Coordinates of C-alpha atoms in Angstrom, one line a residue:
M1 CA 20.6 -13.4 -29.3
R2 CA 22.4 -10.1 -28.7
H3 CA 20.6 -9.6 -25.4
H4 CA 21.4 -13.2 -24.3
H5 CA 25.1 -12.6 -25.1
A6 CA 25.2 -9.3 -23.2
R7 CA 23.5 -11.0 -20.1
R8 CA 26.1 -13.8 -20.3
L9 CA 29.0 -11.4 -20.4
T10 CA 27.5 -9.4 -17.4
A11 CA 27.1 -12.6 -15.4
L12 CA 30.7 -13.7 -16.1
A13 CA 32.0 -10.2 -15.1
R14 CA 30.0 -10.3 -11.9
T15 CA 31.3 -13.8 -11.0
A16 CA 34.9 -12.7 -11.6
R17 CA 34.4 -9.7 -9.4
F18 CA 33.0 -11.8 -6.6
R19 CA 35.9 -14.2 -6.8
L20 CA 38.4 -11.3 -6.6
E21 CA 36.5 -9.8 -3.6
R22 CA 36.4 -13.1 -1.8
A23 CA 40.2 -13.6 -2.4
T24 CA 40.8 -10.0 -1.1
A25 CA 38.6 -10.5 2.0
G26 CA 40.6 -13.6 2.9
R27 CA 44.1 -12.0 2.7
G28 CA 46.1 -11.6 5.9
T29 CA 44.1 -14.3 7.8
G30 CA 46.7 -16.7 9.0
P31 CA 46.1 -19.0 12.0
E32 CA 46.7 -16.2 14.5
A33 CA 44.3 -13.8 12.8
L34 CA 41.3 -16.1 12.9
L35 CA 39.1 -17.3 15.8
P36 CA 38.0 -20.9 15.7
P37 CA 34.7 -21.6 13.8
P38 CA 31.8 -20.4 15.9
A39 CA 29.3 -22.8 17.5
H40 CA 26.6 -21.3 15.2
L41 CA 26.7 -18.9 12.3
S42 CA 23.7 -18.7 10.0
L43 CA 21.7 -16.2 7.9
R44 CA 18.1 -16.9 7.1
D45 CA 16.0 -15.3 4.4
S46 CA 18.8 -12.8 3.7
R47 CA 17.7 -11.0 6.8
T48 CA 18.4 -12.6 10.2
L49 CA 22.1 -13.2 11.2
N50 CA 22.6 -15.4 14.2
L51 CA 26.0 -15.9 15.8
A52 CA 27.1 -17.9 18.9
L53 CA 30.9 -18.0 19.5
A54 CA 32.9 -19.3 22.5
A55 CA 34.7 -16.3 23.9
P56 CA 38.3 -16.3 22.9
D57 CA 39.5 -14.9 26.2
P58 CA 38.1 -15.8 29.7
D59 CA 38.1 -12.1 30.9
V60 CA 36.1 -10.6 28.0
R61 CA 34.4 -7.4 29.2
A62 CA 32.8 -6.3 25.9
A63 CA 32.7 -7.6 22.3
E64 CA 31.4 -6.5 18.9
L65 CA 30.8 -8.2 15.6
L66 CA 32.4 -6.0 12.8
I67 CA 30.9 -6.2 9.3
S68 CA 33.1 -4.3 6.9
R69 CA 33.7 -3.7 3.2
G70 CA 36.3 -1.2 2.2
H71 CA 35.9 1.9 4.4
R72 CA 32.4 1.0 5.5
R73 CA 32.0 -0.7 8.8
F74 CA 29.0 -1.7 11.0
R75 CA 29.3 -2.6 14.6
V76 CA 27.0 -5.2 16.3
P77 CA 27.2 -5.5 20.1
L78 CA 27.7 -9.1 21.2
A79 CA 26.1 -10.3 24.4
V80 CA 28.3 -12.2 26.9
E81 CA 26.4 -15.2 28.1
R82 CA 27.4 -18.6 29.7
D83 CA 27.9 -21.7 27.6
T84 CA 26.7 -25.1 28.8
D85 CA 30.2 -25.8 30.2
G86 CA 30.1 -22.5 32.1
G87 CA 32.5 -20.6 29.9
P88 CA 31.7 -17.2 28.3
L89 CA 29.7 -17.3 25.1
L90 CA 29.3 -14.4 22.7
T91 CA 26.0 -14.2 21.0
A92 CA 24.1 -11.9 18.6
T93 CA 20.9 -11.8 16.5
V94 CA 20.7 -8.9 14.1
T95 CA 18.7 -8.0 11.1
V96 CA 20.8 -7.2 8.0
R97 CA 19.2 -5.3 5.2
D98 CA 19.7 -4.8 1.5
A99 CA 20.9 -1.3 0.9
L100 CA 18.1 -0.9 -1.6
E101 CA 15.6 -0.9 1.3
A102 CA 17.4 2.0 3.0
P103 CA 15.5 2.2 6.3
P104 CA 16.6 5.0 8.7
A105 CA 20.0 4.1 10.2
A106 CA 20.2 3.5 13.9
P107 CA 22.3 6.1 15.7
G108 CA 25.9 4.8 15.9
A109 CA 25.2 1.8 13.7
A110 CA 28.1 2.6 11.3
G111 CA 31.3 4.3 11.8
P112 CA 34.6 5.0 10.0
P113 CA 37.6 2.6 10.3
G114 CA 39.1 4.7 13.1
A115 CA 36.0 4.7 15.3
P116 CA 36.6 4.8 19.1
A117 CA 37.6 1.6 20.9
L118 CA 35.2 -0.5 22.9
P119 CA 34.2 0.7 26.3
A120 CA 35.6 -1.2 29.3
V121 CA 32.0 -2.0 30.5
P122 CA 29.3 -2.7 27.9
A123 CA 26.4 -0.3 27.8
T124 CA 22.8 -1.4 27.3
P125 CA 22.8 -3.5 24.1
T126 CA 21.4 -2.0 21.0
T127 CA 20.6 -3.6 17.7
P128 CA 22.0 -1.6 14.7
T129 CA 20.7 -2.4 11.2
P130 CA 23.6 -3.0 8.8
L131 CA 22.7 -1.8 5.3
L132 CA 24.8 -4.0 2.9
S133 CA 25.5 -3.1 -0.7
E134 CA 26.5 -5.7 -3.3
G135 CA 29.9 -7.3 -2.7
V136 CA 31.7 -9.3 -0.1
W137 CA 31.7 -8.1 3.6
R138 CA 34.3 -9.4 6.0
L139 CA 33.3 -10.6 9.5
A140 CA 35.5 -10.0 12.5
V141 CA 35.1 -10.0 16.3
A142 CA 36.6 -7.2 18.4
T143 CA 37.0 -8.0 22.1
S144 CA 38.0 -5.8 25.1
G145 CA 39.6 -7.5 28.1
A146 CA 40.0 -6.4 31.7
D147 CA 43.2 -4.6 30.8
G148 CA 41.3 -2.5 28.2
R149 CA 43.2 -4.0 25.3
V150 CA 41.1 -4.4 22.1
R151 CA 41.8 -7.3 19.8
R152 CA 40.2 -7.7 16.3
R153 CA 40.2 -11.2 14.7
G154 CA 38.4 -12.7 11.8
L155 CA 35.9 -15.6 12.1
A156 CA 36.9 -18.9 10.7
L157 CA 34.3 -20.9 8.8
A158 CA 34.6 -24.7 8.8
D159 CA 34.4 -26.3 5.4
G160 CA 31.5 -28.6 6.0
G161 CA 30.8 -29.4 2.4
A162 CA 27.3 -29.3 0.9
P163 CA 24.5 -29.0 3.5
P164 CA 22.0 -31.9 3.8
Q165 CA 19.1 -31.7 1.5
G166 CA 15.8 -30.6 3.1
P167 CA 12.5 -29.0 2.1
T168 CA 14.1 -25.5 2.1
A169 CA 17.4 -24.1 0.8
P170 CA 20.0 -22.8 3.3
H171 CA 19.7 -19.3 1.8
A172 CA 16.9 -17.4 0.3
P173 CA 16.7 -14.0 -1.5
N174 CA 15.1 -10.9 0.0
P175 CA 11.4 -11.3 -1.0
R176 CA 11.0 -7.6 -1.8
T177 CA 14.3 -6.7 -3.6
G178 CA 15.5 -10.1 -4.7
T179 CA 18.9 -9.5 -3.2
L180 CA 20.6 -12.7 -1.9
I181 CA 22.8 -12.4 1.2
R182 CA 24.6 -15.6 2.3
V183 CA 27.5 -16.7 4.4
V184 CA 30.6 -17.7 2.3
R185 CA 34.1 -19.1 3.0
C186 CA 37.0 -17.0 1.7
R187 CA 40.7 -17.7 1.2
G188 CA 42.2 -19.1 4.4
G189 CA 38.8 -20.2 5.7
R190 CA 37.6 -16.7 6.8
A191 CA 33.8 -16.2 7.1
A192 CA 32.2 -13.4 5.1
L193 CA 28.8 -12.2 3.8
Q194 CA 28.3 -12.1 0.1
V195 CA 25.6 -9.8 -1.2
T196 CA 24.3 -10.4 -4.7
R197 CA 21.8 -8.1 -6.3
S198 CA 18.9 -9.7 -8.3
R199 CA 18.7 -9.5 -12.0
P200 CA 15.3 -8.2 -13.3
R201 CA 12.6 -10.7 -12.6
A202 CA 8.8 -11.1 -13.2
E203 CA 7.7 -12.6 -10.0
L204 CA 4.4 -14.4 -9.6
V205 CA 2.4 -13.2 -6.5
R206 CA -0.7 -15.3 -6.9
F207 CA -3.4 -16.4 -9.3
V208 CA -7.1 -16.4 -8.6
P209 CA -9.4 -18.9 -10.4
R210 CA -13.0 -18.1 -11.1
G211 CA -15.8 -19.8 -12.9
D212 CA -15.3 -17.7 -16.0
G213 CA -11.5 -17.2 -16.0
I214 CA -8.2 -17.0 -14.1
T215 CA -6.5 -13.7 -13.0
V216 CA -2.8 -13.6 -12.5
Y217 CA -1.0 -11.1 -10.2
G218 CA 2.7 -10.4 -10.2
R219 CA 5.4 -7.8 -9.8
V220 CA 8.6 -6.8 -11.5
V221 CA 11.7 -7.0 -9.2
A222 CA 14.9 -5.1 -9.9
G223 CA 13.5 -3.8 -13.2
P224 CA 12.8 -0.3 -14.7
R225 CA 10.2 2.0 -13.1
G226 CA 7.5 4.3 -14.2
R227 CA 6.7 4.9 -17.8
A228 CA 9.5 2.6 -19.1
L229 CA 7.8 -0.3 -17.2
T230 CA 4.3 0.3 -18.4
R231 CA 5.5 0.1 -22.0
W232 CA 6.2 -3.6 -21.5
A233 CA 3.9 -6.1 -23.2
A234 CA 3.1 -9.6 -22.0
R235 CA 2.4 -12.8 -24.0
A236 CA 1.6 -16.4 -23.5
V237 CA 4.0 -18.7 -25.4
R238 CA 3.0 -22.3 -26.4
R239 CA 5.9 -24.5 -25.3
R240 CA 5.5 -26.9 -28.3
D241 CA 6.2 -24.4 -31.1
G242 CA 6.5 -20.9 -29.7
L243 CA 3.0 -19.8 -30.8
V244 CA 2.1 -16.5 -29.1
A245 CA -1.2 -15.4 -27.6
P246 CA -1.2 -11.7 -26.5
V247 CA -1.9 -10.8 -22.9
E248 CA -3.5 -7.5 -21.8
L249 CA -1.6 -6.2 -18.7
V250 CA -2.9 -3.8 -16.1
W251 CA -0.2 -1.9 -14.2
D252 CA -0.1 -0.5 -10.7
G253 CA 3.4 0.8 -10.1
D254 CA 5.7 -2.2 -10.4
R255 CA 2.8 -4.6 -9.9
F256 CA 0.7 -6.0 -12.7
S257 CA -2.3 -8.3 -13.3
F258 CA -3.8 -10.0 -16.3
A259 CA -6.5 -12.4 -17.2
L260 CA -5.3 -15.6 -18.8
P261 CA -6.3 -15.6 -22.5
L262 CA -7.8 -19.0 -22.3
D263 CA -10.0 -18.5 -25.3
A264 CA -6.9 -17.9 -27.6
M265 CA -4.9 -20.5 -25.9
A266 CA -7.5 -23.3 -26.1
G267 CA -8.5 -22.3 -29.6
A268 CA -5.0 -22.3 -31.0
G269 CA -5.3 -25.9 -32.1
P270 CA -6.6 -29.3 -31.1
G271 CA -5.0 -31.1 -28.1
Q272 CA -3.7 -30.2 -24.7
W273 CA -0.6 -28.0 -24.6
V274 CA 1.5 -26.2 -22.0
W275 CA 1.9 -22.4 -22.1
D276 CA 4.5 -20.2 -20.5
F277 CA 4.3 -16.5 -19.9
R278 CA 6.6 -13.6 -20.5
V279 CA 6.4 -10.0 -19.2
G280 CA 8.6 -7.9 -21.4
E281 CA 11.5 -10.3 -22.0
L282 CA 11.2 -11.8 -18.5
G283 CA 9.8 -15.3 -17.8
L284 CA 7.0 -15.2 -15.2
G285 CA 7.6 -17.5 -12.2
R286 CA 8.1 -17.7 -8.5
R287 CA 11.9 -17.7 -7.8
L288 CA 12.3 -15.5 -4.7
T289 CA 11.8 -18.4 -2.3
D290 CA 13.8 -21.0 -0.4
V291 CA 11.4 -23.8 -1.2
R292 CA 13.2 -26.6 -3.1
D293 CA 10.3 -28.5 -4.6
L294 CA 7.8 -25.9 -5.7
P295 CA 5.3 -28.3 -7.4
A296 CA 5.1 -30.4 -4.3
A297 CA 4.8 -27.4 -1.9
F298 CA 2.2 -25.6 -4.1
P299 CA 0.0 -28.3 -5.7
T300 CA -2.8 -26.9 -7.8
P301 CA -5.9 -28.8 -9.2
F302 CA -7.3 -28.6 -12.7
R303 CA -10.0 -25.9 -13.1
L304 CA -13.1 -26.0 -15.4
V305 CA -13.7 -22.5 -16.9
A306 CA -16.8 -21.5 -18.8
L307 CA -15.8 -18.9 -21.3
P308 CA -18.2 -16.1 -22.3
G309 CA -18.7 -17.6 -25.8
G310 CA -20.0 -20.9 -24.4
R311 CA -16.8 -22.9 -24.6
L312 CA -15.7 -25.0 -21.7
V313 CA -11.9 -25.2 -21.0
R314 CA -10.0 -27.4 -18.6
A315 CA -7.0 -25.4 -17.3
H316 CA -4.2 -26.3 -14.9
P317 CA -2.1 -23.3 -13.7
H318 CA 1.0 -24.6 -11.9
L319 CA 4.6 -24.0 -11.0
T320 CA 7.3 -26.1 -12.6
S321 CA 10.4 -27.5 -10.8
S322 CA 12.4 -24.5 -12.0
G323 CA 9.9 -22.0 -10.6
A324 CA 8.3 -21.1 -13.9
F325 CA 4.5 -20.3 -14.0
A326 CA 2.8 -22.4 -16.7
V327 CA -0.7 -23.3 -17.7
T328 CA -1.9 -26.5 -19.4
C329 CA -5.3 -26.1 -21.1
L330 CA -7.7 -28.2 -23.2
D331 CA -10.9 -27.3 -24.9
I332 CA -13.5 -29.9 -23.7
T333 CA -16.6 -28.3 -25.1
K334 CA -17.3 -31.3 -27.4
E335 CA -16.7 -33.9 -24.7
T336 CA -19.3 -32.3 -22.5
S337 CA -22.0 -31.5 -25.1

């Protein structure tokens, strides 16, 4: 109960901080300080940022997308193309990364707030890699005209309401670190990127059924490392009454594997019951995905498993609608003898 209360307070504090940052990011964005909503602005899988924007001025010589938070700023060159109506169109496709990944920074990818102004003629386009830490990052466009004047304006984001339902969600967390990066609308309608770090998770990688058992593979995301992690224990918990069956974990760094304790699960009492799994205090599941309907996307059949002692168990490992990994099992030895 104490851990649950602490997690709740931490979540409330984080939510309040994000609200404050979004309000701060939207300050000073009156009608003159914002460009109209872009023709396209999206971020898929917390990785690929796509932007297509009608050029605000007909004589644009060079343009950059500025991604900033506090004193940190990343510059992304915008290509000047022609729209279907013949007017200039500013476009960019860039990979944004969670700062936890920390790949080598591209030369000139980031600069201080007082970095030199845009050149009058764009050089060969490069694709910097913005490394974004947790928080709200403002989006702006800097343009240079024929007269050499540089103008910086924010991007407006239309309030389109909830996106239509589809097989996938509009945003998905980074599959490696669990960090979620998404486009948000700040005060005054300004577009920004919100970076939210993942809480510790036990993420299912796969499970491998065999004739004599089922092996589960997973990894811990955003959790402790090294010796602190290997001290964690795992258990199967019967959903009906909380009965526990111990699980023997095998660790390899932050990855783990274990054989389902089907003998203990099926022998815990008559009938067919559902079991959930916990690694440390974390529920095991698949949640770092953009799939909306996990049971439909990952259907799994029942398996017949012959245990070493001669018992026959029917097991159904599956994902629930919330993303939890669960197993339904039943001892059918008598029915088949």
